[in-house]
JSON list of C-alpha atoms in Angstrom, two decimals:
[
{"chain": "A", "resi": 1, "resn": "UNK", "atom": "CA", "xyz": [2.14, -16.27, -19.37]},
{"chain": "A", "resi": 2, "resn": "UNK", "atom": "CA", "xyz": [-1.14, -14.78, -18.57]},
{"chain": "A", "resi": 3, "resn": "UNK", "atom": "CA", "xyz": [-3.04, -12.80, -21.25]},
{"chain": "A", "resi": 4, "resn": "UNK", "atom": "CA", "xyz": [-5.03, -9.62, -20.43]},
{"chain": "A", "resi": 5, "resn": "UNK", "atom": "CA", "xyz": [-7.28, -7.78, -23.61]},
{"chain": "A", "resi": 6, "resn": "UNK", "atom": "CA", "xyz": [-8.09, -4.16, -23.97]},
{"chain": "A", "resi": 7, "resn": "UNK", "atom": "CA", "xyz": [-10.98, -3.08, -25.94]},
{"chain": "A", "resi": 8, "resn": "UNK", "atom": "CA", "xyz": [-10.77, -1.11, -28.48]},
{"chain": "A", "resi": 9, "resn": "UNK", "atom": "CA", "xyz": [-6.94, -0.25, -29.34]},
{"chain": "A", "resi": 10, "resn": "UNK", "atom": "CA", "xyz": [-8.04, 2.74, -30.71]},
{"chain": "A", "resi": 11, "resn": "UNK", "atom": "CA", "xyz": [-10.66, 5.35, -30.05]},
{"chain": "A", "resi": 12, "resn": "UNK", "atom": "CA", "xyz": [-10.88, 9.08, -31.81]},
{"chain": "A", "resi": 13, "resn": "UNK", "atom": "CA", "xyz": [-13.81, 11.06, -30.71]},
{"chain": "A", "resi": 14, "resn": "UNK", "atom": "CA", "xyz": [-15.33, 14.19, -30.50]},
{"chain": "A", "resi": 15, "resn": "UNK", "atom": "CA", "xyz": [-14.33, 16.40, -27.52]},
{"chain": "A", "resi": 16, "resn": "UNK", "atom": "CA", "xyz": [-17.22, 15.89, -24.97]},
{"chain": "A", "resi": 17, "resn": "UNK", "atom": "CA", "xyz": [-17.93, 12.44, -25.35]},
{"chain": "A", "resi": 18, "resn": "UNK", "atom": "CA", "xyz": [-17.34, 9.56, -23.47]},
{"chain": "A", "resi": 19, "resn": "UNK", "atom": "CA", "xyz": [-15.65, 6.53, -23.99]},
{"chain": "A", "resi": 20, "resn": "UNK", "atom": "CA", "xyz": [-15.58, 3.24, -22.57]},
{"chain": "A", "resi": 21, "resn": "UNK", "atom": "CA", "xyz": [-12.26, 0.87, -22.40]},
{"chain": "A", "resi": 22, "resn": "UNK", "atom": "CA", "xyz": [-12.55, -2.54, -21.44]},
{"chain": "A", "resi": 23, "resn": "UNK", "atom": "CA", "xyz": [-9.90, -4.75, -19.29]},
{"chain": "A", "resi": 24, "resn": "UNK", "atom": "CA", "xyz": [-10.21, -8.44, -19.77]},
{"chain": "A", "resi": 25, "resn": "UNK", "atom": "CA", "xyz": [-8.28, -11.00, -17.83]},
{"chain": "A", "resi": 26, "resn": "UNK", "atom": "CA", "xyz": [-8.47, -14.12, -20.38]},
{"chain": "A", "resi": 27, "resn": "UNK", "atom": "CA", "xyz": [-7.16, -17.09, -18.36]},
{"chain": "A", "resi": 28, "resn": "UNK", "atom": "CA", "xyz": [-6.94, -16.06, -14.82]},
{"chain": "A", "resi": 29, "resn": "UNK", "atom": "CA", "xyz": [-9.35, -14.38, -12.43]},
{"chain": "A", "resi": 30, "resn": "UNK", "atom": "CA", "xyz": [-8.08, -11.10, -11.24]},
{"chain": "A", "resi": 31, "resn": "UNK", "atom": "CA", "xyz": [-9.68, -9.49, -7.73]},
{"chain": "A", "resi": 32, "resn": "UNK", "atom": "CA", "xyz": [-7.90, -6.53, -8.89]},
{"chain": "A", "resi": 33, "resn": "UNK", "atom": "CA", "xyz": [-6.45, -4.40, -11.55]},
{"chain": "A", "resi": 34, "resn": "UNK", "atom": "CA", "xyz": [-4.67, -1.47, -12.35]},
{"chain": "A", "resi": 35, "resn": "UNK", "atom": "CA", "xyz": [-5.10, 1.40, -15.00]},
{"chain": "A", "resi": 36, "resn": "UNK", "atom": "CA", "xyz": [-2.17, 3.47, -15.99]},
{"chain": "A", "resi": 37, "resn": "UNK", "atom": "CA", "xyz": [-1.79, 6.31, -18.81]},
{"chain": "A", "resi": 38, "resn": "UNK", "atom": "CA", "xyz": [1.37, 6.89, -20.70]},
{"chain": "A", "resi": 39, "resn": "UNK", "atom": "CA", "xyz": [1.47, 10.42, -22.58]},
{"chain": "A", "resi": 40, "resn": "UNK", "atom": "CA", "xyz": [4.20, 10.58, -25.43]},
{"chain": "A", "resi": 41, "resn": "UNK", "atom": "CA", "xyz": [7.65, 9.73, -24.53]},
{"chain": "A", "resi": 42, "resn": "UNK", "atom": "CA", "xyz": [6.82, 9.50, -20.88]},
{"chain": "A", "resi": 43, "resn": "UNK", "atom": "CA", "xyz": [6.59, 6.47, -18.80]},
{"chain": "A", "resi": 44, "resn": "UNK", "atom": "CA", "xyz": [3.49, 5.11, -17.23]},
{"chain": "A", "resi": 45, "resn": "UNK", "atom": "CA", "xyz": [1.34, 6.46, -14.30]},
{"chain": "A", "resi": 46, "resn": "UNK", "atom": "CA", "xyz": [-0.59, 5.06, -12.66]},
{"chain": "A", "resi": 47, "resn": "UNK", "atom": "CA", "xyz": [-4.41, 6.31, -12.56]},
{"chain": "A", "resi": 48, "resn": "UNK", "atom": "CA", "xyz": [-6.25, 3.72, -10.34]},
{"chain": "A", "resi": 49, "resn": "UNK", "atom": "CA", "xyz": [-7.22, 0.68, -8.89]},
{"chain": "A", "resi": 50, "resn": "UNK", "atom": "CA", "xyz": [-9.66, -1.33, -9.73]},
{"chain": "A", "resi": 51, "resn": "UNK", "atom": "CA", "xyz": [-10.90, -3.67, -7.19]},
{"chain": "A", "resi": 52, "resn": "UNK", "atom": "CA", "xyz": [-13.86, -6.07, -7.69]},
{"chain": "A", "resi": 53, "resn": "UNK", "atom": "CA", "xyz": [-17.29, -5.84, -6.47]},
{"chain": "A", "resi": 54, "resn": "UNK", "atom": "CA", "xyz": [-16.22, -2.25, -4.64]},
{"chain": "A", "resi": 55, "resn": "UNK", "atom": "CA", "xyz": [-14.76, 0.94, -5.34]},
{"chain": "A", "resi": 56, "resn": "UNK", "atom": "CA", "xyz": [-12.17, 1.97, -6.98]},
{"chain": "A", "resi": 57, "resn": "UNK", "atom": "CA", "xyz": [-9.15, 3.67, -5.33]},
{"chain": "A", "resi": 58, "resn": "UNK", "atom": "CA", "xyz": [-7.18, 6.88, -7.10]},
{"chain": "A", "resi": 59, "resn": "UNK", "atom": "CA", "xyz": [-4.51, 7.86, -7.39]},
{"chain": "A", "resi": 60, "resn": "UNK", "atom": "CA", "xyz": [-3.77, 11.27, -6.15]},
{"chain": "A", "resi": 61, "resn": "UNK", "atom": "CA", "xyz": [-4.73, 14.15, -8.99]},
{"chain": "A", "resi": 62, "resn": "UNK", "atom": "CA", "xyz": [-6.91, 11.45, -11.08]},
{"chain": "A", "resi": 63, "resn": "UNK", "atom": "CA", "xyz": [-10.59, 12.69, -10.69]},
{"chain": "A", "resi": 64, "resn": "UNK", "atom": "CA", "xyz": [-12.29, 10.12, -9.70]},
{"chain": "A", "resi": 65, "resn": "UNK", "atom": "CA", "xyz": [-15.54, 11.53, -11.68]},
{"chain": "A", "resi": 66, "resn": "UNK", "atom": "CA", "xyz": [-14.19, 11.96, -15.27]},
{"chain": "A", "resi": 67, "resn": "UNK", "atom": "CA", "xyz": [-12.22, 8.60, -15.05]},
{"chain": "A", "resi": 68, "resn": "UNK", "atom": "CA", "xyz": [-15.20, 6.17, -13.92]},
{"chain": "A", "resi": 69, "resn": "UNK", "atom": "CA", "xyz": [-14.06, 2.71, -13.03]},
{"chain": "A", "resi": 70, "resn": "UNK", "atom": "CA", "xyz": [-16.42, -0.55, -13.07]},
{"chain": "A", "resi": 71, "resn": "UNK", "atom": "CA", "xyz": [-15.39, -3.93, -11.59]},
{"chain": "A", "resi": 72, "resn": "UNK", "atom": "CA", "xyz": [-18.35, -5.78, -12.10]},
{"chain": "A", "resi": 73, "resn": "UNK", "atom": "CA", "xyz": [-16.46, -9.31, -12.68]},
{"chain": "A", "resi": 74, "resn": "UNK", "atom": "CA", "xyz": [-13.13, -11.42, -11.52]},
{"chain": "A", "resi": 75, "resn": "UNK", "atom": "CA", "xyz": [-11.58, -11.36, -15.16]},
{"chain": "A", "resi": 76, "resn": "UNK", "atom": "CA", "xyz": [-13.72, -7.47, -16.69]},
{"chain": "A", "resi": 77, "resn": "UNK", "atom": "CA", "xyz": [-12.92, -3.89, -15.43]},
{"chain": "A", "resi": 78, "resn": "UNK", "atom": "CA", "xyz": [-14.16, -0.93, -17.77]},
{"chain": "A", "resi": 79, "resn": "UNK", "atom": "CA", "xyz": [-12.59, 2.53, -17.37]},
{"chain": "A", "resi": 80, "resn": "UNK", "atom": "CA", "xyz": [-15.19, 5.40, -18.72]},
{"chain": "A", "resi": 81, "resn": "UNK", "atom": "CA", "xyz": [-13.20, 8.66, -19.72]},
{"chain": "A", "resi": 82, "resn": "UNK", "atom": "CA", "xyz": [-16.39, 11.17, -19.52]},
{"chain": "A", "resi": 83, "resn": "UNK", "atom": "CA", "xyz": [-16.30, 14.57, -21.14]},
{"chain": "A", "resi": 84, "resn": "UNK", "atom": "CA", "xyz": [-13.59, 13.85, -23.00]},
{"chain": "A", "resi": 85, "resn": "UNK", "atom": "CA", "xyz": [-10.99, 16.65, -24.12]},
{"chain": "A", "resi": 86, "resn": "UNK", "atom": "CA", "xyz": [-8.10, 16.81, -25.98]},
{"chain": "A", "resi": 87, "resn": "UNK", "atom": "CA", "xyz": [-6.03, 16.51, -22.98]},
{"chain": "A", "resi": 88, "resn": "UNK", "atom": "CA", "xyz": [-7.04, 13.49, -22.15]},
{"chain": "A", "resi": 89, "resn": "UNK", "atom": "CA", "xyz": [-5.73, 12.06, -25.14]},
{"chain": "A", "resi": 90, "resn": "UNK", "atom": "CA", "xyz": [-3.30, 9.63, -24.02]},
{"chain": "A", "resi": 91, "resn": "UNK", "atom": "CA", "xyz": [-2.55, 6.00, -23.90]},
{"chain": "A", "resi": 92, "resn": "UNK", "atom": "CA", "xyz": [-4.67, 3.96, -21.68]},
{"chain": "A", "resi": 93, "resn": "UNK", "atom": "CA", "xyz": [-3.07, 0.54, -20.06]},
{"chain": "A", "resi": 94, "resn": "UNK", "atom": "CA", "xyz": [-4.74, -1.86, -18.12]},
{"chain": "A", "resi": 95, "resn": "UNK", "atom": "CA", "xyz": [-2.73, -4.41, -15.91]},
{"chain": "A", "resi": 96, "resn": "UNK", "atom": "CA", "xyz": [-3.66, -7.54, -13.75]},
{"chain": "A", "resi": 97, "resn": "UNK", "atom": "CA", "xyz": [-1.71, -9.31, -10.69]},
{"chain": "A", "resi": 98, "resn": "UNK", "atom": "CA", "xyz": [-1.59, -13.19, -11.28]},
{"chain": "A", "resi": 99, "resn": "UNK", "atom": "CA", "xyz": [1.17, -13.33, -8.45]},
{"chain": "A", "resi": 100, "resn": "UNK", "atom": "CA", "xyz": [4.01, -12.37, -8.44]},
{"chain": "A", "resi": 101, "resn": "UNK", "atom": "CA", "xyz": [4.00, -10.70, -11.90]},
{"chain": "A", "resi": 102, "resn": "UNK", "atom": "CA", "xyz": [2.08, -8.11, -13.63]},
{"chain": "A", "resi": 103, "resn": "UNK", "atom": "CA", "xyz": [0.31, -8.85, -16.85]},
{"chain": "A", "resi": 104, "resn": "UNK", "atom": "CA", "xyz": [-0.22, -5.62, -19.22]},
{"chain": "A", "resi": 105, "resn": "UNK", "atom": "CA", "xyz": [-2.60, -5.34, -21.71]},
{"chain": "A", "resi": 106, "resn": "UNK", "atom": "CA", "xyz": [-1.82, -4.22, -25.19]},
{"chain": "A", "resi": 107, "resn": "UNK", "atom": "CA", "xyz": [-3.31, -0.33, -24.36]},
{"chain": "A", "resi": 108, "resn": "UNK", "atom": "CA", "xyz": [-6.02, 1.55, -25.82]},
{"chain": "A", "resi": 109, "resn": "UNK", "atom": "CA", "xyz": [-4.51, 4.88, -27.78]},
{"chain": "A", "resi": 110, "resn": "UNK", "atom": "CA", "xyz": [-7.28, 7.73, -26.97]},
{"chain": "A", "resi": 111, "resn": "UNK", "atom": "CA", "xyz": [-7.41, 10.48, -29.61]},
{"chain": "A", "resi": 112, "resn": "UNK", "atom": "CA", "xyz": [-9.87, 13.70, -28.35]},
{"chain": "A", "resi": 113, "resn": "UNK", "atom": "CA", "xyz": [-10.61, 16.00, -31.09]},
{"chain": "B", "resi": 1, "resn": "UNK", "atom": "CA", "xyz": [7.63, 7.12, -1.34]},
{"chain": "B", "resi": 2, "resn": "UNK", "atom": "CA", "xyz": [9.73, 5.17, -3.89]},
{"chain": "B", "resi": 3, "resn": "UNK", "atom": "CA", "xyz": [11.14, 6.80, -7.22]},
{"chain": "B", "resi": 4, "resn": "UNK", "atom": "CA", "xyz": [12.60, 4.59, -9.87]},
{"chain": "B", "resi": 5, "resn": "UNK", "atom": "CA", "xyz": [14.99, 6.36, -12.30]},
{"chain": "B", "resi": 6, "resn": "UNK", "atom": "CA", "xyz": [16.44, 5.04, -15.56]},
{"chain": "B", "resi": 7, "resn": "UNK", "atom": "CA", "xyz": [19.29, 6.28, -17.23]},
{"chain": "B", "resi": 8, "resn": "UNK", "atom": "CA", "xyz": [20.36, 6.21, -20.12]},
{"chain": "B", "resi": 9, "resn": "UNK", "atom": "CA", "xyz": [16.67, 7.44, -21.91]},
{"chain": "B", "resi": 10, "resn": "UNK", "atom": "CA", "xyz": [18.54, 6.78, -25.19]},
{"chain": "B", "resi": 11, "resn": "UNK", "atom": "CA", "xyz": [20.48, 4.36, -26.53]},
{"chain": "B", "resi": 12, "resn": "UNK", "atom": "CA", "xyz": [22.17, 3.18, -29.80]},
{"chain": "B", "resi": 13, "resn": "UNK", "atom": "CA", "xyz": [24.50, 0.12, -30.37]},
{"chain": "B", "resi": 14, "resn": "UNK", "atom": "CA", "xyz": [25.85, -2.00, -33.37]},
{"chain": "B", "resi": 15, "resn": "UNK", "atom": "CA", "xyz": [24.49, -5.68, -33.68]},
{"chain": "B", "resi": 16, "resn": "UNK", "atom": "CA", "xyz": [25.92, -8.19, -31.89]},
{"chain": "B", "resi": 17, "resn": "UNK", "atom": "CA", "xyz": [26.96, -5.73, -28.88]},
{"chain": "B", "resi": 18, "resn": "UNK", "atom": "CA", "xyz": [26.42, -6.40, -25.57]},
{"chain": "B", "resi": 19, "resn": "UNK", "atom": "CA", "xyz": [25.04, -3.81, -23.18]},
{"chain": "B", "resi": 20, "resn": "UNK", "atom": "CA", "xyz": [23.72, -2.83, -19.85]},
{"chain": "B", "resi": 21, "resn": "UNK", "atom": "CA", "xyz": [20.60, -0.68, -18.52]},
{"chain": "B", "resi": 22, "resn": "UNK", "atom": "CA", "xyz": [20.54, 0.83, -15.95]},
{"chain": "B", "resi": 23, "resn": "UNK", "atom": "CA", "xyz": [17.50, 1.58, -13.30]},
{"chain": "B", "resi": 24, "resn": "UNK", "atom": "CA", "xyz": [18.07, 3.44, -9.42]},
{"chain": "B", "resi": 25, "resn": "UNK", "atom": "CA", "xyz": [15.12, 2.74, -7.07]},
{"chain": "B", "resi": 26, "resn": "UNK", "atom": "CA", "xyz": [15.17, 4.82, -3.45]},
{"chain": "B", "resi": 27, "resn": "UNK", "atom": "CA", "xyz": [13.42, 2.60, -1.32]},
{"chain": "B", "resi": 28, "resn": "UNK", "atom": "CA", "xyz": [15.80, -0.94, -0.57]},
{"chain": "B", "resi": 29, "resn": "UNK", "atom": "CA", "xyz": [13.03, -2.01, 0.81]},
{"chain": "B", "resi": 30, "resn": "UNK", "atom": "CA", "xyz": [11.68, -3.20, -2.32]},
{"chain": "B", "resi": 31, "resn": "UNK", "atom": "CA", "xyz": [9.54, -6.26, -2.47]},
{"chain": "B", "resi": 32, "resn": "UNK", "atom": "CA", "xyz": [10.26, -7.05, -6.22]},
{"chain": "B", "resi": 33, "resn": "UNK", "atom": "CA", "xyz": [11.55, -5.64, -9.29]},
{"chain": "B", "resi": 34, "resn": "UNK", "atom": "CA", "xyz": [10.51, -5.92, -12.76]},
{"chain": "B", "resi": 35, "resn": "UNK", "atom": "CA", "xyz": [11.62, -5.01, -16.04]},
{"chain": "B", "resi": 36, "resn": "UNK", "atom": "CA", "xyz": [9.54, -4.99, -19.07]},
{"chain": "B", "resi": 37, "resn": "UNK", "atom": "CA", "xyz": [9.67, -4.52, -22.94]},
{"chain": "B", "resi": 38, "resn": "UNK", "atom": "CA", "xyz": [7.54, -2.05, -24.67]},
{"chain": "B", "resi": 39, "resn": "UNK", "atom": "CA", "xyz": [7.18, -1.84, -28.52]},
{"chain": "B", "resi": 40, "resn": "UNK", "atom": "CA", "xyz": [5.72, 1.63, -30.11]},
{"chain": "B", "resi": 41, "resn": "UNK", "atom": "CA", "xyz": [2.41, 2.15, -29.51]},
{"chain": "B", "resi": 42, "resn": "UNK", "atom": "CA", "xyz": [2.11, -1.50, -27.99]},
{"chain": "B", "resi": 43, "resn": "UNK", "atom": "CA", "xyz": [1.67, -2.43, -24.65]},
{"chain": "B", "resi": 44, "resn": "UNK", "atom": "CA", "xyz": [4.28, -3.77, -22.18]},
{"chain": "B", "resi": 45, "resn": "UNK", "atom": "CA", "xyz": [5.76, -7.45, -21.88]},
{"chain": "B", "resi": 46, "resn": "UNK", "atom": "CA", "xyz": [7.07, -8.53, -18.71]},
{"chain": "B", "resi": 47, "resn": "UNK", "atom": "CA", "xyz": [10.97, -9.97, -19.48]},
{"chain": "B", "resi": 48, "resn": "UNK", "atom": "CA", "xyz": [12.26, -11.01, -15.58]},
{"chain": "B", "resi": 49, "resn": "UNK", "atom": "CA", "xyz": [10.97, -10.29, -12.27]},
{"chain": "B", "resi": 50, "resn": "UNK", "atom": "CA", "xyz": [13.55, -10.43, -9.42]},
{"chain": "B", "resi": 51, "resn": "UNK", "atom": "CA", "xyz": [12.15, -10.86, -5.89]},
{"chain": "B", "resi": 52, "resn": "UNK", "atom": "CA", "xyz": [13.88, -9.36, -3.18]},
{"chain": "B", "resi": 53, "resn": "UNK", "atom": "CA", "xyz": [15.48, -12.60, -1.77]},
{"chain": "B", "resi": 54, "resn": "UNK", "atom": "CA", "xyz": [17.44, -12.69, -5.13]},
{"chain": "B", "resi": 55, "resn": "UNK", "atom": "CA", "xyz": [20.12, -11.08, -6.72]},
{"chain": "B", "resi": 56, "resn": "UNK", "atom": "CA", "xyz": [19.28, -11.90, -10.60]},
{"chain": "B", "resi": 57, "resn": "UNK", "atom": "CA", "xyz": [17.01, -13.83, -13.31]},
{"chain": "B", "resi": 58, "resn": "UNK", "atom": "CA", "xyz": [18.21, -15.41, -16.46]},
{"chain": "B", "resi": 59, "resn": "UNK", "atom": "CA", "xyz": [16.37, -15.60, -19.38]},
{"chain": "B", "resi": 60, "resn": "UNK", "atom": "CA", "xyz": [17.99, -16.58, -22.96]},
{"chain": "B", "resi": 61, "resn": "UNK", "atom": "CA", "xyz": [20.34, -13.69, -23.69]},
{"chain": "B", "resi": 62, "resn": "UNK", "atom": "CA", "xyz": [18.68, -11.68, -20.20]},
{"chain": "B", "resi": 63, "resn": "UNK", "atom": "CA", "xyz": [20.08, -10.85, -17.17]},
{"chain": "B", "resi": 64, "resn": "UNK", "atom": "CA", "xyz": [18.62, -9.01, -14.39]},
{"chain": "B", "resi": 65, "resn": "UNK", "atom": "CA", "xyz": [20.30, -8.29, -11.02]},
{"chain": "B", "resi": 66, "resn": "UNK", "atom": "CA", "xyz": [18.90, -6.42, -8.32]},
{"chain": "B", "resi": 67, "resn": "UNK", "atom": "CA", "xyz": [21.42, -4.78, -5.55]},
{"chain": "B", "resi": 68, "resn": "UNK", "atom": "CA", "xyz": [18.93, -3.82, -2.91]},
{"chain": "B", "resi": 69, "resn": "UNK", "atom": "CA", "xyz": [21.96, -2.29, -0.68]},
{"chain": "B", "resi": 70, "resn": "UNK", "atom": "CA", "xyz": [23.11, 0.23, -3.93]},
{"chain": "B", "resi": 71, "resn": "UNK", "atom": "CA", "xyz": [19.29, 0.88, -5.56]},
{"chain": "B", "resi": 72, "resn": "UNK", "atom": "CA", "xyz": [20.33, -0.33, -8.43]},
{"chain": "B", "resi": 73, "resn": "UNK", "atom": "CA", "xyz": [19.35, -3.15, -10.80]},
{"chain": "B", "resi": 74, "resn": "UNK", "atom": "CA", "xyz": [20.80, -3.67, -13.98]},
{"chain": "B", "resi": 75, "resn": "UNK", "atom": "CA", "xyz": [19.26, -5.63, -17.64]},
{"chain": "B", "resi": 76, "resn": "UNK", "atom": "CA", "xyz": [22.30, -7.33, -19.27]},
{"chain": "B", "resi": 77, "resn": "UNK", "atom": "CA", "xyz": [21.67, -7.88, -23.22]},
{"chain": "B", "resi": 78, "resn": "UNK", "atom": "CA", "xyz": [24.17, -9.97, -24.34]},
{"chain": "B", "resi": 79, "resn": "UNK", "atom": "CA", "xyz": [24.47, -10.60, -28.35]},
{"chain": "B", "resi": 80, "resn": "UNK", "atom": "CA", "xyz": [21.96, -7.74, -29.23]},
{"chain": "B", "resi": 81, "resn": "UNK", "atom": "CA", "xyz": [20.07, -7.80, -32.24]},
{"chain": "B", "resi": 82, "resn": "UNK", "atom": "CA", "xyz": [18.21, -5.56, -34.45]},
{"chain": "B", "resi": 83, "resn": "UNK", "atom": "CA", "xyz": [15.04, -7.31, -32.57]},
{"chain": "B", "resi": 84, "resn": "UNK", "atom": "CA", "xyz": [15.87, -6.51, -29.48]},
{"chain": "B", "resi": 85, "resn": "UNK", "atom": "CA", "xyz": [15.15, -2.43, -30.38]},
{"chain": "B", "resi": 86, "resn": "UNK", "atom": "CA", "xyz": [12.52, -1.45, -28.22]},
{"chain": "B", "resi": 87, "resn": "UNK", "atom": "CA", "xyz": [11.96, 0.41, -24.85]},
{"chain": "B", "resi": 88, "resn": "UNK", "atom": "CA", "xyz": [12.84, -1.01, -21.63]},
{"chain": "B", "resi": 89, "resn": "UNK", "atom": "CA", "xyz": [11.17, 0.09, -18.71]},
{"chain": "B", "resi": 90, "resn": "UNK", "atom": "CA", "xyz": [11.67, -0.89, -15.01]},
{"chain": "B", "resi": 91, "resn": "UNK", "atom": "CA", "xyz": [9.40, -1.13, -12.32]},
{"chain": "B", "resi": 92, "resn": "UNK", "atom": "CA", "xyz": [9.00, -1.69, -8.88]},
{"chain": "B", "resi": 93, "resn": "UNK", "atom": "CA", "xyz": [5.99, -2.40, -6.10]},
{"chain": "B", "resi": 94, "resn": "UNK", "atom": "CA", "xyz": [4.49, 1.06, -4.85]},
{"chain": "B", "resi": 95, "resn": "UNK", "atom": "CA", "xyz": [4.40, 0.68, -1.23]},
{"chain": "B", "resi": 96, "resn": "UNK", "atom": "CA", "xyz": [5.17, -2.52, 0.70]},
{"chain": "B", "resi": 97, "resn": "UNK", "atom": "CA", "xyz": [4.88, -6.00, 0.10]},
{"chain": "B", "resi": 98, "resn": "UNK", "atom": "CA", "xyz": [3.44, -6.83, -3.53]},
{"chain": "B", "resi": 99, "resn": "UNK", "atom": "CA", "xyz": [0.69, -4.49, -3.93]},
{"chain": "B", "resi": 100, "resn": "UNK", "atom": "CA", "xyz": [0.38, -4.46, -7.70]},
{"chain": "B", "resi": 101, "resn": "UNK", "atom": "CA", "xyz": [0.88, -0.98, -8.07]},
{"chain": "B", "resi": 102, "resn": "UNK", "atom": "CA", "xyz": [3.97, -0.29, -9.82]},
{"chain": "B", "resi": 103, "resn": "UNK", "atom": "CA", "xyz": [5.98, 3.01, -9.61]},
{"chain": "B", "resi": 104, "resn": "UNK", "atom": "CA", "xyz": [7.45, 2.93, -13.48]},
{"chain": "B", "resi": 105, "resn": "UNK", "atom": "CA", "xyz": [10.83, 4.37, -14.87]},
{"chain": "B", "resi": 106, "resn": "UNK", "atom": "CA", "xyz": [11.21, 6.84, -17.49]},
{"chain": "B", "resi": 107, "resn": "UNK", "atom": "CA", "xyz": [12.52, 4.09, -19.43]},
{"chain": "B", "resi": 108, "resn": "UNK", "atom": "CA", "xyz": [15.51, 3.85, -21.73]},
{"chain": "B", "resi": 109, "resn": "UNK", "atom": "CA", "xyz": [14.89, 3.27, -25.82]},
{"chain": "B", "resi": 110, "resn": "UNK", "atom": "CA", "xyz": [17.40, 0.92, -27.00]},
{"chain": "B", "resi": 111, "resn": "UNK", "atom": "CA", "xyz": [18.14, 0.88, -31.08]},
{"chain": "B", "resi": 112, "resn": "UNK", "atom": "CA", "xyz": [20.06, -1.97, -32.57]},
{"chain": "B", "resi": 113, "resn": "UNK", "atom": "CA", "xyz": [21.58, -1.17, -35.90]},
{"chain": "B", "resi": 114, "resn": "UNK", "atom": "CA", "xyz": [22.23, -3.96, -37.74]}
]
């Protein structure tokens, strides 16, 4: 199946910070892909959509301005969590479409001190 | 707007039992439905995808149906092992048609004892 990277798989920083989490598609271009975030024991939600060469679309509730998304390439989406707090510690997945099926990547765990 | 529910969130079996999951969608008009695997802390595998022309997917000791008329769609484990212990989550297309956004279950956490 197809294989999509996240970069790092773990971040702890200082509240206020900002952190960048890369989405790679490694064998397949993807026009689009998806961010969730999974909080303990909960399932996923989904935060965004990341389409290439435009904007990203939110979800409803996801600020658009603390979660930045950047497209810039068929197979690389970054997600930028700015001003972090400890709130926004979470688990961070990325996903791309290589139709019909969904390809995850192996998450990013976010730690806000 | 669909909803897709899973139930049981928990559950615990001996080795070598098989068993059934269980996940309730509220939109039949569902394009596709996929279940995935999800290790702690790890990020999800993709086990079956049923489209909506179909009523299951095999795979080894997997088997997915998908009763569009009911909601429902079912994971059969047949044989379970200790391996197999992991959480199982179910998803299906967010809007119409395959739009890549999936609409997730609470999942249900399956422990095999051997």
């Amino acid at each position: 199946g197809a294989v999509v990277s996240q970069h790092p798989s773990r971040v702890i920083c200082k509240s206020g910070t900002s952190v960048k989490i890369e989405c790679r598609s490694l064998d397949f271009q993807a026009t689009t892909m998806f961010w969730y975030r999974q909080f303990p024991k909960q399932s996923l939600m989904l935060m965004a959509t990341s389409n290439e060469g435009s904007k990203a679309t939110y979800e409803q509730g996801v600020e658009k301005d603390k979660f930045l998304i950047n497209h810039a390439s068929l197979t690389l989406s970054t997600l930028t969590v700015t001003s972090a707090h400890p709130e926004d510690s979470s688990f961070y997945i990325c996903s791309a479409s290589d139709d019909p099926s969904q390809f995850f990547g192996p998450g990013t765990r976010l730690t806000v001190l | 707007k669909q909803e897709v529910t899973q139930i049981p969130a928990a559950l615990s079996v001996p080795e070598g039992e098989n068993l059934v999951l269980n996940c309730s969608f509220t939109d039949s008009a569902i394009y596709n439905l996929q279940w995935f695997r999800q290790d702690p802390g790890k990020g999800l595998t993709s086990l079956l995808l049923i489209q909506s022309s179909q009523r299951e997917q095999t795979s080894g000791r997997l088997n997915a149906s998908l009763d569009k008329s009911s909601g429902r769609s079912t994971l059969y484990i047949a044989a379970s092992q200790p391996g197999d212990s992991a959480t199982y989550l179910c998803a299906a297309p967010h809007g119409s048609g395959n739009t890549g956004k999936l609409i997730f279950g609470q999942g249900t956490t399956l422990q095999v004892k051997p």
